[in-house]
Amino acid sequence: MSSDEQIENAVDQIGKSFNLTVTERINTQPEFRREILRQVVECVEYGTSDDLLVAKKMLDQVVEADEGVDK
């Protein structure tokens, strides 16, 4: 495995760990969920096109957390 592949794998693992942490907090801390949704609304209402992409990613995370609870 090349050095670039090792770095890419490490970054993927960090990303997965981060997503799991965020998902857990969304599902166990209502105030965290509300804050994410508040930030989504703020990004949509006042943001630039880059902010809209961030809002979409945050909202996707909430939806994925909800889907995980349903399973």
Coordinates of C-alpha atoms in Angstrom, one line a residue, residues 17-43:
S17 CA -15.4 8.2 13.5
F18 CA -16.5 11.8 13.4
N19 CA -19.8 10.9 11.7
L20 CA -20.5 8.2 14.3
T21 CA -19.8 10.7 17.1
V22 CA -22.1 13.3 15.5
T23 CA -24.8 10.7 14.9
E24 CA -24.6 9.6 18.5
R25 CA -24.9 13.1 19.8
I26 CA -27.9 13.9 17.5
N27 CA -29.7 10.8 18.8
T28 CA -28.9 11.4 22.5
Q29 CA -28.7 15.1 23.0
P30 CA -31.8 17.0 21.8
E31 CA -30.1 20.4 22.3
F32 CA -27.3 19.3 19.9
R33 CA -29.9 18.3 17.3
R34 CA -31.7 21.7 17.7
E35 CA -28.5 23.6 17.3
I36 CA -27.6 21.7 14.1
L37 CA -31.1 22.4 12.7
R38 CA -30.8 26.1 13.8
Q39 CA -27.5 26.4 11.9
V40 CA -29.0 24.7 8.8
V41 CA -31.8 27.3 8.8
E42 CA -29.2 30.1 9.3
C43 CA -27.1 28.9 6.4

